[in-house]
Amino acid sequence: MSSWKIENNAMHRTFEFGDFREAFAFMTRVAFLAEEMNHHPEWTNVYNKVMVKLSTHDAGNIVTEKDRKLAEAIDHLVP
C-alpha cells in the first residue's frame, strides 16, 4: 500500500487512467466495493484522474483499519 499517503488524518491516493470513461468505470467498481464494506470514500474526479481520500468519520476523522482494508481492496481493482 506504499502508493497511499497518510496526511491530515486521512489516506490519499490519486489514480490516473487513459480517459474519462476508464476513470468513471473505476469509480463505479469502487462504489460497489465501498457499499459492500459499508465504508465510503471522499473523492473527486477530473477527466482521467480520480483522487481518493479515506478516513473514518465515526471515529473522529482518523485513519482506522476500515480505511486500510478499503485501500487494499481498491488497490486490487487496478492493474
XYZ file of C-alpha atoms in Angstrom, residues 11-44:
34
model
C -5.193 8.269 3.447
C -4.785 9.827 -0.011
C -4.103 8.393 -3.441
C -4.557 9.643 -6.998
C -5.336 7.150 -9.742
C -4.750 8.019 -13.393
C -6.474 6.326 -16.332
C -6.439 6.530 -20.114
C -9.583 8.635 -20.318
C -12.730 9.729 -18.501
C -14.610 6.526 -19.286
C -11.928 4.366 -17.636
C -11.824 6.674 -14.608
C -15.590 6.568 -14.214
C -15.661 2.774 -14.599
C -13.095 2.561 -11.791
C -15.251 4.813 -9.610
C -18.236 2.564 -10.260
C -16.273 -0.533 -9.191
C -15.081 1.281 -6.056
C -18.658 2.382 -5.287
C -19.903 -1.222 -5.267
C -16.942 -2.306 -3.148
C -17.398 0.563 -0.689
C -21.089 -0.214 -0.331
C -20.280 -3.880 0.420
C -17.797 -2.770 3.078
C -20.126 -0.036 4.365
C -17.228 2.408 4.234
C -17.344 5.184 1.666
C -14.536 7.322 0.237
C -14.380 11.037 -0.232
C -13.260 11.578 -3.805
C -13.078 13.828 -6.804
